[in-house]
Amino acid sequence: MTGYDAVVLAGGAARRLGGADKPGLTVGGRPLIDRVLGACADAGRTVVVGPRRPTARPVDWAREEPPGGGPVAALEAGLRRVTADRVLVLSADLPFLGPGIVRSLLDTLGGPDGPEGALVTDPGGEDHPLVAAYRTEPLRRGLGLLVAEHGTFAGLPLRLLTAELTLTRLPHPLASFDCDTWEDVGAARARIRDDGSVLDEWISAVKAELGIELDVDRAGLLDLARDAAHAVARPAAPLTTFLVGYAAAQRGGGPEAVAEASRLAAALAGRWAAEGRDTKPDGSS
């Protein structure tokens, strides 16, 4: 995806969390804001509106006037730094937002003849205007009308802005899930550890922590680890996968290097297992 900027709103008071630093709360071992930034990593420019904090990747920082002035004021501050014709607008507390829904929002927005905005709705049909992609110019025009009418952006609800736009809605129960309460945070942390998604979440977290972007044949690596454990000894599994990764790095890295190192190690495990099957009880072969 190219041709879009992103504005992430990270300046709320988090009153229902007792004033906790909501963007900095971790789900799956990663701060919420970093999970959101990972979903829009290919934005041309990413503007985070809120107090400065460490982030997993470089961003531009902005602050609404007055600080704590609400989502419309924050969006206006972010839009001042946007140059692309399309802008992704996100809150900083979306633990299950991923690149897939970002792609869907931008694809739905489409070309110049498409809608002015595409936003996610939750299972109850409620709009989530902070999980959305918009055309930049209609947003700026709407903000101009709001300030002309009200004299300020502070304290205005987002629905006053989005009500004037032509919108397309995408139902998505997970992308719309945000962490407004401690119960929400607990539910998100529990879901991350669900058996059906824990491996994907863990691999994503490790890659983010190590600063790498590498898509590999996960099933192949798991098969290699299983074969090494069965053919040699259980501790051989993690050691073998580590050596495969090291060998791939020595060969320049990338999915192809990992695949080739995995193939060689798997073949070796196969030969090792075959020797064990061919050995007779008395030690002869």
CSV table of C-alpha atoms in Angstrom, one decimal:
chain,number,residue,atom,x,y,z
A,1,MET,CA,0.0,0.0,0.0
A,2,THR,CA,1.2,3.5,-0.8
A,3,GLY,CA,-0.2,7.0,-1.1
A,4,TYR,CA,-1.6,7.5,2.4
A,5,ASP,CA,-0.7,9.1,5.7
A,6,ALA,CA,-1.7,8.1,9.1
A,7,VAL,CA,-2.9,10.1,12.1
A,8,VAL,CA,-2.9,8.3,15.5
A,9,LEU,CA,-4.7,9.9,18.4
A,10,ALA,CA,-2.9,9.2,21.7
A,11,GLY,CA,-3.8,12.1,24.0
A,12,GLY,CA,-6.9,11.0,25.8
A,13,ALA,CA,-7.3,11.3,29.6
A,14,ALA,CA,-8.1,7.6,30.1
A,15,ARG,CA,-10.5,8.4,32.9
A,16,ARG,CA,-12.0,5.0,33.0
A,17,LEU,CA,-8.5,3.6,33.4
A,18,GLY,CA,-7.9,5.9,36.4
A,19,GLY,CA,-5.7,8.1,34.3
A,20,ALA,CA,-3.3,5.3,33.3
A,21,ASP,CA,-1.0,5.8,30.3
A,22,LYS,CA,-3.3,3.9,28.0
A,23,PRO,CA,-1.2,3.9,24.8
A,24,GLY,CA,1.7,2.5,26.9
A,25,LEU,CA,-0.3,-0.4,28.3
A,26,THR,CA,0.9,-3.7,27.0
A,27,VAL,CA,-1.1,-6.4,25.3
A,28,GLY,CA,0.8,-9.5,24.2
A,29,GLY,CA,4.0,-7.8,25.6
A,30,ARG,CA,3.7,-4.8,23.2
A,31,PRO,CA,2.5,-1.3,24.0
A,32,LEU,CA,-0.9,-0.6,22.4
A,33,ILE,CA,0.5,2.3,20.5
A,34,ASP,CA,3.2,0.1,18.9
A,35,ARG,CA,0.6,-2.4,17.9
A,36,VAL,CA,-1.3,0.3,16.1
A,37,LEU,CA,1.8,1.7,14.5
A,38,GLY,CA,2.7,-1.7,13.3
A,39,ALA,CA,-0.6,-2.0,11.4
A,40,CYS,CA,0.1,1.2,9.4
A,41,ALA,CA,3.9,0.7,9.0
A,42,ASP,CA,3.8,1.6,5.3
A,43,ALA,CA,2.1,5.0,5.7
A,44,GLY,CA,4.0,7.8,4.0
A,45,ARG,CA,3.9,9.9,7.1
A,46,THR,CA,2.6,8.9,10.5
A,47,VAL,CA,1.6,11.7,12.9
A,48,VAL,CA,0.9,10.8,16.5
A,49,VAL,CA,-1.1,13.4,18.4
A,50,GLY,CA,-0.4,13.3,22.1
A,51,PRO,CA,2.5,13.5,24.6
A,52,ARG,CA,5.8,12.3,23.2
A,53,ARG,CA,6.8,8.8,24.2
A,54,PRO,CA,9.1,6.1,23.0
A,55,THR,CA,7.7,4.3,19.9
A,56,ALA,CA,8.8,1.2,18.0
A,57,ARG,CA,9.3,3.3,14.8
A,58,PRO,CA,9.9,6.9,14.0
A,59,VAL,CA,6.8,9.2,13.9
A,60,ASP,CA,5.9,12.9,13.7
A,61,TRP,CA,4.5,14.4,16.9
A,62,ALA,CA,1.8,16.9,17.2
A,63,ARG,CA,-0.3,18.3,20.1
A,64,GLU,CA,-3.9,19.4,20.0
A,65,GLU,CA,-4.9,22.9,21.3
A,66,PRO,CA,-5.7,22.9,24.0
A,67,PRO,CA,-4.1,19.7,25.3
A,68,GLY,CA,-6.9,17.3,26.1
A,69,GLY,CA,-9.3,19.2,23.8
A,70,GLY,CA,-10.8,16.0,22.5
A,71,PRO,CA,-10.8,14.0,19.3
A,72,VAL,CA,-11.8,16.7,16.8
A,73,ALA,CA,-9.1,19.1,18.1
A,74,ALA,CA,-6.5,16.2,18.0
A,75,LEU,CA,-7.5,15.2,14.4
A,76,GLU,CA,-7.2,18.8,13.3
A,77,ALA,CA,-3.7,19.0,14.8
A,78,GLY,CA,-2.7,15.8,13.0
A,79,LEU,CA,-4.1,16.9,9.7
A,80,ARG,CA,-2.0,20.0,9.7
A,81,ARG,CA,1.0,17.7,9.0
A,82,VAL,CA,-0.6,15.4,6.5
A,83,THR,CA,0.3,15.7,2.8
A,84,ALA,CA,-1.3,12.6,1.2
A,85,ASP,CA,-4.7,12.7,-0.4
A,86,ARG,CA,-5.9,9.8,1.9
A,87,VAL,CA,-5.4,9.6,5.6
A,88,LEU,CA,-5.8,6.7,8.0
A,89,VAL,CA,-7.3,7.9,11.3
A,90,LEU,CA,-6.8,5.6,14.3
A,91,SER,CA,-7.0,5.7,18.1
A,92,ALA,CA,-3.9,4.4,20.0
A,93,ASP,CA,-5.8,1.6,21.9
A,94,LEU,CA,-6.6,-0.9,19.2
A,95,PRO,CA,-5.0,-4.2,20.2
A,96,PHE,CA,-6.4,-6.3,17.3
A,97,LEU,CA,-5.9,-3.8,14.4
A,98,GLY,CA,-3.8,-5.4,11.7
A,99,PRO,CA,-2.5,-4.5,8.2
A,100,GLY,CA,-5.3,-6.5,6.7
A,101,ILE,CA,-8.1,-4.2,7.9
A,102,VAL,CA,-5.9,-1.2,7.0
A,103,ARG,CA,-5.7,-2.5,3.4
A,104,SER,CA,-9.5,-3.1,3.4
A,105,LEU,CA,-10.2,0.4,4.5
A,106,LEU,CA,-8.0,2.0,1.9
A,107,ASP,CA,-9.2,-0.4,-0.8
A,108,THR,CA,-12.8,0.6,0.0
A,109,LEU,CA,-11.9,4.2,-0.2
A,110,GLY,CA,-10.6,3.5,-3.7
A,111,GLY,CA,-10.0,6.2,-6.3
A,112,PRO,CA,-11.3,9.8,-6.5
A,113,ASP,CA,-14.8,8.6,-7.3
A,114,GLY,CA,-15.1,6.5,-4.1
A,115,PRO,CA,-16.7,7.5,-0.8
A,116,GLU,CA,-15.2,10.3,1.4
A,117,GLY,CA,-14.6,7.8,4.2
A,118,ALA,CA,-14.5,4.2,5.1
A,119,LEU,CA,-14.9,3.2,8.7
A,120,VAL,CA,-15.2,0.1,10.8
A,121,THR,CA,-18.4,-0.8,12.7
A,122,ASP,CA,-18.6,-3.1,15.7
A,123,PRO,CA,-20.9,-6.1,16.2
A,124,GLY,CA,-23.7,-3.8,17.4
A,125,GLY,CA,-23.5,-1.7,14.2
A,126,GLU,CA,-21.9,1.3,16.0
A,127,ASP,CA,-19.5,3.4,13.9
A,128,HIS,CA,-15.9,3.7,14.9
A,129,PRO,CA,-14.6,6.9,13.2
A,130,LEU,CA,-11.2,6.4,14.8
A,131,VAL,CA,-10.7,3.1,12.9
A,132,ALA,CA,-11.2,4.6,9.5
A,133,ALA,CA,-9.7,5.9,6.2
A,134,TYR,CA,-10.8,9.3,4.8
A,135,ARG,CA,-10.1,11.6,1.9
A,136,THR,CA,-8.0,14.4,3.3
A,137,GLU,CA,-9.7,17.3,1.6
A,138,PRO,CA,-13.3,16.6,2.7
A,139,LEU,CA,-12.0,16.2,6.3
A,140,ARG,CA,-10.3,19.6,6.1
A,141,ARG,CA,-13.4,21.2,4.6
A,142,GLY,CA,-15.5,19.7,7.3
A,143,LEU,CA,-13.2,21.0,10.0
A,144,GLY,CA,-13.3,24.4,8.5
A,145,LEU,CA,-17.1,24.4,8.7
A,146,LEU,CA,-17.1,23.2,12.3
A,147,VAL,CA,-14.7,26.0,13.5
A,148,ALA,CA,-16.7,28.6,11.6
A,149,GLU,CA,-19.9,27.4,13.4
A,150,HIS,CA,-18.6,26.7,16.9
A,151,GLY,CA,-15.5,28.9,17.0
A,152,THR,CA,-13.4,26.1,18.4
A,153,PHE,CA,-12.6,22.4,17.9
A,154,ALA,CA,-12.3,21.7,21.7
A,155,GLY,CA,-14.9,19.4,23.1
A,156,LEU,CA,-16.7,18.7,19.8
A,157,PRO,CA,-17.8,15.1,19.1
A,158,LEU,CA,-16.5,13.4,16.0
A,159,ARG,CA,-20.0,12.7,14.8
A,160,LEU,CA,-20.4,16.3,13.9
A,161,LEU,CA,-17.6,15.9,11.5
A,162,THR,CA,-18.4,12.5,10.1
A,163,ALA,CA,-22.1,13.3,9.7
A,164,GLU,CA,-21.2,15.5,6.8
A,165,LEU,CA,-19.2,12.9,4.9
A,166,THR,CA,-20.3,10.1,2.5
A,167,LEU,CA,-19.2,7.0,4.3
A,168,THR,CA,-18.8,3.3,3.6
A,169,ARG,CA,-18.9,0.9,6.6
A,170,LEU,CA,-16.9,-2.3,7.2
A,171,PRO,CA,-18.1,-4.6,10.0
A,172,HIS,CA,-15.1,-6.0,11.9
A,173,PRO,CA,-15.6,-7.1,15.5
A,174,LEU,CA,-11.9,-7.4,16.3
A,175,ALA,CA,-10.6,-4.2,14.6
A,176,SER,CA,-13.2,-2.2,16.4
A,177,PHE,CA,-12.2,-3.5,19.9
A,178,ASP,CA,-10.6,-0.8,22.0
A,179,CYS,CA,-9.3,-0.7,25.5
A,180,ASP,CA,-11.3,1.9,27.4
A,181,THR,CA,-11.5,0.0,30.8
A,182,TRP,CA,-9.4,-2.4,32.7
A,183,GLU,CA,-11.9,-5.1,31.8
A,184,ASP,CA,-11.2,-4.4,28.1
A,185,VAL,CA,-7.4,-4.6,28.7
A,186,GLY,CA,-7.9,-7.9,30.6
A,187,ALA,CA,-10.1,-9.3,27.8
A,188,ALA,CA,-7.6,-8.3,25.1
A,189,ARG,CA,-4.7,-9.9,27.0
A,190,ALA,CA,-6.7,-13.1,27.5
A,191,ARG,CA,-7.6,-13.3,23.8
A,192,ILE,CA,-4.0,-12.8,22.7
A,193,ARG,CA,-3.2,-16.0,24.6
A,194,ASP,CA,-6.0,-18.0,23.0
A,195,ASP,CA,-4.7,-21.2,21.5
A,196,GLY,CA,-6.0,-20.3,18.1
A,197,SER,CA,-3.9,-17.1,17.8
A,198,VAL,CA,-1.1,-17.2,20.4
A,199,LEU,CA,1.6,-18.4,18.0
A,200,ASP,CA,0.8,-15.7,15.4
A,201,GLU,CA,0.8,-13.1,18.2
A,202,TRP,CA,4.0,-14.4,19.7
A,203,ILE,CA,5.9,-14.4,16.3
A,204,SER,CA,4.7,-10.9,15.6
A,205,ALA,CA,5.8,-9.7,19.0
A,206,VAL,CA,9.2,-11.3,18.7
A,207,LYS,CA,9.8,-9.8,15.2
A,208,ALA,CA,8.7,-6.4,16.5
A,209,GLU,CA,11.0,-6.7,19.5
A,210,LEU,CA,14.0,-7.7,17.4
A,211,GLY,CA,13.3,-5.1,14.7
A,212,ILE,CA,13.0,-7.6,11.8
A,213,GLU,CA,10.5,-8.0,9.0
A,214,LEU,CA,10.7,-11.6,7.8
A,215,ASP,CA,8.0,-13.9,6.5
A,216,VAL,CA,9.1,-17.5,6.6
A,217,ASP,CA,7.6,-20.9,6.2
A,218,ARG,CA,6.5,-21.3,9.8
A,219,ALA,CA,5.1,-24.8,9.3
A,220,GLY,CA,8.4,-25.9,7.8
A,221,LEU,CA,10.3,-24.6,10.8
A,222,LEU,CA,8.0,-26.3,13.2
A,223,ASP,CA,8.3,-29.6,11.2
A,224,LEU,CA,12.1,-29.2,11.4
A,225,ALA,CA,12.0,-28.7,15.1
A,226,ARG,CA,9.7,-31.8,15.5
A,227,ASP,CA,12.0,-33.9,13.4
A,228,ALA,CA,15.1,-32.8,15.3
A,229,ALA,CA,13.4,-33.5,18.6
A,230,HIS,CA,12.3,-37.0,17.5
A,231,ALA,CA,15.4,-38.0,15.6
A,232,VAL,CA,18.0,-36.7,18.0
A,233,ALA,CA,16.8,-35.4,21.4
A,234,ARG,CA,14.2,-32.9,22.6
A,235,PRO,CA,16.8,-30.1,23.2
A,236,ALA,CA,17.9,-30.4,19.6
A,237,ALA,CA,14.7,-28.7,18.5
A,238,PRO,CA,15.4,-25.1,19.7
A,239,LEU,CA,19.1,-25.4,19.1
A,240,THR,CA,18.5,-26.6,15.5
A,241,THR,CA,16.1,-23.7,14.7
A,242,PHE,CA,18.6,-21.3,16.2
A,243,LEU,CA,21.4,-22.6,14.0
A,244,VAL,CA,19.1,-22.5,10.9
A,245,GLY,CA,18.5,-18.8,11.6
A,246,TYR,CA,22.2,-18.1,12.2
A,247,ALA,CA,23.1,-19.9,8.9
A,248,ALA,CA,20.4,-18.0,7.0
A,249,ALA,CA,21.8,-14.7,8.4
A,250,GLN,CA,25.3,-15.8,7.2
A,251,ARG,CA,23.9,-16.3,3.8
A,252,GLY,CA,22.5,-12.8,3.6
A,253,GLY,CA,19.1,-13.4,5.3
A,254,GLY,CA,15.6,-13.4,3.8
A,255,PRO,CA,13.0,-16.1,3.4
A,256,GLU,CA,15.0,-18.0,0.7
A,257,ALA,CA,18.0,-18.3,2.9
A,258,VAL,CA,15.9,-19.6,5.8
A,259,ALA,CA,14.2,-22.1,3.5
A,260,GLU,CA,17.5,-23.4,2.2
A,261,ALA,CA,19.0,-23.7,5.6
A,262,SER,CA,15.8,-25.5,6.8
A,263,ARG,CA,16.0,-27.9,3.9
A,264,LEU,CA,19.5,-28.9,4.7
A,265,ALA,CA,18.9,-29.3,8.4
A,266,ALA,CA,15.7,-31.3,7.7
A,267,ALA,CA,17.6,-33.6,5.3
A,268,LEU,CA,20.2,-34.2,8.0
A,269,ALA,CA,17.5,-35.0,10.6
A,270,GLY,CA,16.1,-37.5,8.1
A,271,ARG,CA,19.4,-39.2,7.6
A,272,TRP,CA,20.0,-39.2,11.4
A,273,ALA,CA,16.6,-40.9,11.9
A,274,ALA,CA,17.2,-43.4,9.2
A,275,GLU,CA,20.4,-44.5,10.8
A,276,GLY,CA,18.6,-45.1,14.1
A,277,ARG,CA,16.0,-47.3,12.3
A,278,ASP,CA,18.7,-49.3,10.5
A,279,THR,CA,20.7,-50.2,13.6
A,280,LYS,CA,20.1,-53.6,15.0
A,281,PRO,CA,19.7,-54.3,18.8
A,282,ASP,CA,23.2,-55.8,19.0
A,283,GLY,CA,24.7,-52.6,17.6
A,284,SER,CA,25.4,-53.9,14.1
A,285,SER,CA,23.7,-52.5,11.0
